[in-house]
Amino acid sequence: MNKKLFFIGILLSLFSIGEADVIEKISNITINWTAQKITIQAEIETPNYLMGKGYQEEIREYRTKIKEKIIHELLNGINQIVFDENRQVGDIFSVFPEKETKLISLLMRSNLKDFRYYNKKVYAEYELPLFGKDSLFEILVLPTIRQDYAKFVGFSEPKVYTGLLINVQKLDFKLSLSPTIISENGEIIHSYGNVKNGKPHIYYFETLRDAVHSGIFGDKIYYLFPKEIGGRNKTKIVISDYDVYRLLSTEENFRIFEEGKVGIITRE
């Protein structure tokens, strides 16, 4: 059987709590797809110990220098993140340079998360959200068309689900900012265009246990294994028509996509 309806109460009694986030490292940045953030750490050595009357001014200068270094390394890594089936983030910036300018402006305005001086080294850390307000995706997002699900209503026995989890463990799937779920005939079932109010449209987890314990997907979860992965960047998730009809046979289930209650499991 390629899908199951899970009730969260049963799962919580079967699995012990313990989470492992989906992490990807690109260049000098770390992407935590589960926590939905990019982090970077950097340090600069000082030729001498900073002390005396000029200490405060020197610290301000090094704060500026390390922030410039962080922004440079952030942009280098961000450009290589997969955006969708055909493009990386750098491809978006090459067509819409104003988006890169907007990102740089955001990075310049935001404060360093951590800034310290010790043992002739200036250290700093920076975080950038993947989704939500003042995030990378908010800057990158492009106009798109919301899908119409009305034609699917009544094609299958109506059952109400509160979330969708998709296991891509055994498939060649690539982590991306904008994965797409499509039917067997290529019709788009879910993309960021379906989600209302700027909520995240996708979540990533290593295991089913982690996803269930997140509390995001409610207590009636539809769980499936895709038929295949498509697209040049391997971000198109092809699900069976059977799954499409089961999910969209009742209007109540439209909320799964409108509220972004869709999760991808990368390792079982």
Coordinates of C-alpha atoms in Angstrom, one line a residue:
M1 CA 0.0 0.0 0.0
N2 CA 1.5 3.3 -1.0
K3 CA -0.3 5.6 1.4
K4 CA -1.7 5.6 4.9
L5 CA -3.9 7.8 7.1
F6 CA -2.1 8.5 10.3
F7 CA -3.7 9.6 13.5
I8 CA -1.2 11.7 15.5
G9 CA -2.3 10.2 18.9
I10 CA -1.3 6.7 17.8
L11 CA 2.0 7.9 16.4
L12 CA 3.0 9.8 19.5
S13 CA 2.5 6.6 21.5
L14 CA 4.7 4.6 19.1
F15 CA 7.6 7.0 18.5
S16 CA 10.0 8.6 21.0
I17 CA 10.7 12.3 20.5
G18 CA 14.0 13.2 18.8
E19 CA 14.6 15.4 15.8
A20 CA 17.2 15.7 13.1
D21 CA 16.8 18.7 10.8
V22 CA 17.3 18.6 7.1
I23 CA 20.7 20.4 6.6
E24 CA 22.4 21.4 3.4
K25 CA 25.8 23.1 3.1
I26 CA 26.6 25.3 0.1
S27 CA 29.9 27.1 -0.1
N28 CA 30.2 28.8 3.4
I29 CA 26.5 28.9 4.2
T30 CA 24.4 26.3 6.1
I31 CA 20.8 25.9 5.1
N32 CA 18.5 24.4 7.7
W33 CA 15.5 23.5 5.6
T34 CA 13.5 22.2 8.6
A35 CA 14.1 25.4 10.7
Q36 CA 13.8 27.4 7.4
K37 CA 16.8 29.6 7.8
I38 CA 20.3 30.2 6.4
T39 CA 23.2 30.7 8.7
I40 CA 26.8 31.8 8.2
Q41 CA 29.7 32.3 10.6
A42 CA 32.8 34.3 9.8
E43 CA 35.9 35.6 11.6
I44 CA 38.7 38.1 10.9
E45 CA 42.0 38.1 12.7
T46 CA 43.4 41.3 14.0
P47 CA 47.1 42.0 13.7
N48 CA 47.3 43.1 17.3
Y49 CA 45.2 43.0 20.4
L50 CA 42.5 45.7 20.4
M51 CA 42.8 47.8 23.5
G52 CA 43.3 51.3 24.8
K53 CA 41.7 54.5 23.8
G54 CA 41.0 53.5 20.2
Y55 CA 39.3 50.2 21.2
Q56 CA 35.7 51.2 20.5
E57 CA 36.5 52.8 17.1
E58 CA 38.5 49.7 16.0
I59 CA 35.7 47.4 17.0
R60 CA 33.2 49.4 15.0
E61 CA 35.6 49.2 12.0
Y62 CA 35.9 45.4 12.3
R63 CA 32.2 45.0 12.7
T64 CA 31.7 46.7 9.3
K65 CA 34.5 44.6 7.8
I66 CA 33.1 41.3 9.0
K67 CA 29.6 42.2 7.9
E68 CA 30.8 43.0 4.4
K69 CA 32.6 39.6 4.4
I70 CA 29.5 37.8 5.5
I71 CA 27.3 39.5 2.9
H72 CA 29.8 38.6 0.2
E73 CA 29.9 35.0 1.2
L74 CA 26.1 34.8 1.8
L75 CA 25.4 36.0 -1.8
N76 CA 27.9 33.5 -3.2
G77 CA 26.1 30.6 -1.4
I78 CA 22.6 31.9 -2.0
N79 CA 23.2 32.2 -5.7
Q80 CA 23.7 28.4 -5.8
I81 CA 20.5 27.4 -4.0
V82 CA 17.9 25.7 -6.2
F83 CA 14.9 27.8 -6.7
D84 CA 12.6 25.6 -8.8
E85 CA 12.7 22.9 -11.5
N86 CA 14.8 25.0 -13.9
R87 CA 16.6 27.7 -12.0
Q88 CA 18.9 28.5 -9.2
V89 CA 18.6 31.7 -7.2
G90 CA 21.4 33.2 -9.2
D91 CA 19.3 32.8 -12.4
I92 CA 16.5 34.8 -10.8
F93 CA 18.9 37.6 -9.9
S94 CA 20.3 37.6 -13.4
V95 CA 16.9 38.3 -14.9
F96 CA 15.6 40.5 -12.0
P97 CA 18.7 42.3 -10.7
E98 CA 16.4 44.5 -8.6
K99 CA 15.7 41.5 -6.4
E100 CA 19.4 41.1 -5.7
T101 CA 19.6 44.8 -4.8
K102 CA 16.7 44.3 -2.5
L103 CA 18.3 41.4 -0.8
I104 CA 21.6 43.3 -0.3
S105 CA 19.6 46.1 1.2
L106 CA 17.9 43.7 3.6
L107 CA 21.2 42.2 4.6
M108 CA 22.8 45.6 5.2
R109 CA 19.9 46.7 7.4
S110 CA 19.8 43.5 9.5
N111 CA 22.0 43.2 12.6
L112 CA 24.6 40.5 13.2
K113 CA 23.2 37.7 15.4
D114 CA 26.4 37.4 17.3
F115 CA 29.5 39.6 17.4
R116 CA 32.5 38.9 19.6
Y117 CA 36.1 39.7 19.9
Y118 CA 38.5 37.3 21.5
N119 CA 42.1 36.2 21.2
K120 CA 42.9 38.6 18.3
K121 CA 39.9 37.4 16.4
V122 CA 36.6 39.1 15.5
Y123 CA 33.8 36.6 15.2
A124 CA 30.2 37.1 13.9
E125 CA 27.2 35.0 13.0
Y126 CA 24.2 35.9 10.7
E127 CA 20.8 34.3 10.1
L128 CA 18.5 34.9 7.1
P129 CA 15.0 33.4 7.1
L130 CA 14.1 31.2 4.1
F131 CA 10.3 32.0 4.2
G132 CA 8.1 34.6 5.8
K133 CA 8.6 38.3 6.5
D134 CA 12.0 39.7 5.4
S135 CA 13.0 36.4 4.0
L136 CA 14.9 35.2 0.9
F137 CA 11.8 33.7 -0.6
E138 CA 9.8 36.9 0.0
I139 CA 12.3 38.7 -2.2
L140 CA 12.5 36.0 -4.9
V141 CA 8.8 35.1 -5.2
L142 CA 7.3 35.7 -8.7
P143 CA 3.7 36.2 -9.8
T144 CA 1.9 32.9 -10.3
I145 CA -1.6 31.5 -10.8
R146 CA -3.6 29.9 -8.1
Q147 CA -4.8 26.4 -8.9
D148 CA -8.6 25.6 -9.2
Y149 CA -9.5 22.4 -7.4
A150 CA -13.2 22.4 -8.0
K151 CA -13.2 19.9 -10.8
F152 CA -11.8 17.2 -8.5
V153 CA -14.6 17.4 -6.0
G154 CA -16.7 14.2 -5.8
F155 CA -14.4 12.0 -7.9
S156 CA -13.6 9.8 -4.9
E157 CA -15.0 8.9 -1.5
P158 CA -14.8 12.1 0.5
K159 CA -12.5 12.0 3.5
V160 CA -11.2 14.9 5.4
Y161 CA -7.4 15.3 5.9
T162 CA -5.5 18.0 7.8
G163 CA -2.1 17.7 6.1
L164 CA -0.1 16.0 3.4
L165 CA 3.3 14.3 3.9
I166 CA 5.3 13.0 0.9
N167 CA 8.2 10.6 1.3
V168 CA 10.9 11.1 -1.4
Q169 CA 13.5 9.0 0.4
K170 CA 14.2 6.6 -2.4
L171 CA 13.9 9.1 -5.2
D172 CA 16.4 11.6 -6.8
F173 CA 14.8 14.7 -5.2
K174 CA 16.6 18.0 -4.9
L175 CA 16.0 20.4 -2.0
S176 CA 14.6 23.7 -3.3
L177 CA 12.8 26.8 -2.4
S178 CA 10.0 26.1 -4.8
P179 CA 9.2 22.4 -5.3
T180 CA 6.1 21.6 -7.3
I181 CA 3.6 18.8 -6.9
I182 CA 2.0 17.6 -10.1
S183 CA -0.4 14.9 -11.3
E184 CA 0.5 12.1 -13.7
N185 CA -0.6 14.2 -16.6
G186 CA 1.5 17.2 -15.6
E187 CA -1.2 19.3 -14.0
I188 CA 0.1 21.5 -11.1
I189 CA -1.5 20.4 -7.8
H190 CA 0.6 22.5 -5.5
S191 CA 3.0 25.4 -5.7
Y192 CA 3.7 28.6 -3.7
G193 CA 0.8 30.2 -5.7
N194 CA -1.8 28.2 -3.8
V195 CA -0.8 29.4 -0.3
K196 CA -2.7 32.3 1.3
N197 CA -1.3 35.1 3.6
G198 CA 2.4 34.5 2.7
K199 CA 2.7 31.3 4.8
P200 CA 5.4 28.8 4.0
H201 CA 4.2 26.6 1.2
I202 CA 6.5 23.6 2.0
Y203 CA 8.2 22.0 5.0
Y204 CA 11.2 19.6 5.1
F205 CA 11.8 16.9 7.6
E206 CA 14.2 13.9 7.8
T207 CA 11.7 11.5 9.2
L208 CA 7.9 10.9 9.5
R209 CA 8.3 11.1 13.2
D210 CA 9.9 14.5 13.0
A211 CA 7.1 15.8 10.8
V212 CA 4.3 14.4 13.0
H213 CA 5.8 15.8 16.2
S214 CA 6.1 19.3 14.6
G215 CA 2.3 19.6 15.0
I216 CA 2.0 21.4 11.7
F217 CA -0.1 18.8 9.8
G218 CA -2.9 18.1 12.3
D219 CA -4.1 14.6 13.4
K220 CA -5.4 13.2 10.0
I221 CA -2.4 13.1 7.7
Y222 CA -2.4 11.8 4.2
Y223 CA 1.0 10.1 3.6
L224 CA 2.2 9.0 0.2
F225 CA 5.1 8.0 -1.9
P226 CA 5.4 9.8 -5.3
K227 CA 5.5 8.0 -8.6
E228 CA 8.6 9.8 -9.7
I229 CA 10.6 13.1 -9.6
G230 CA 10.8 15.3 -12.7
G231 CA 12.2 18.6 -13.9
R232 CA 15.8 19.5 -14.8
N233 CA 16.6 20.3 -11.2
K234 CA 14.6 17.3 -9.9
T235 CA 12.1 19.4 -7.9
K236 CA 8.8 18.2 -9.5
I237 CA 7.0 15.7 -7.4
V238 CA 4.7 13.5 -9.5
I239 CA 1.9 11.9 -7.5
S240 CA -0.6 9.4 -8.8
D241 CA -4.1 10.4 -10.0
Y242 CA -5.5 8.1 -7.3
D243 CA -3.8 10.3 -4.7
V244 CA -4.9 13.5 -6.4
Y245 CA -8.6 12.4 -6.4
R246 CA -8.4 11.2 -2.8
L247 CA -6.9 14.5 -1.6
L248 CA -9.2 16.8 -3.6
S249 CA -12.5 15.0 -3.5
T250 CA -13.8 17.3 -0.8
E251 CA -13.5 21.1 -0.5
E252 CA -12.4 20.9 3.1
N253 CA -9.1 19.4 1.9
F254 CA -8.3 22.4 -0.2
R255 CA -7.1 24.0 3.1
I256 CA -4.1 21.6 3.0
F257 CA -2.7 23.5 0.1
E258 CA -4.1 27.0 0.9
E259 CA -2.5 26.9 4.3
G260 CA 0.7 25.2 3.2
K261 CA 0.3 22.1 5.3
V262 CA 2.5 20.1 3.0
G263 CA 5.7 18.3 4.2
I264 CA 8.5 16.4 2.4
I265 CA 10.2 13.5 4.2
T266 CA 13.8 13.1 3.0
R267 CA 14.8 10.1 5.1
E268 CA 12.6 7.5 6.8

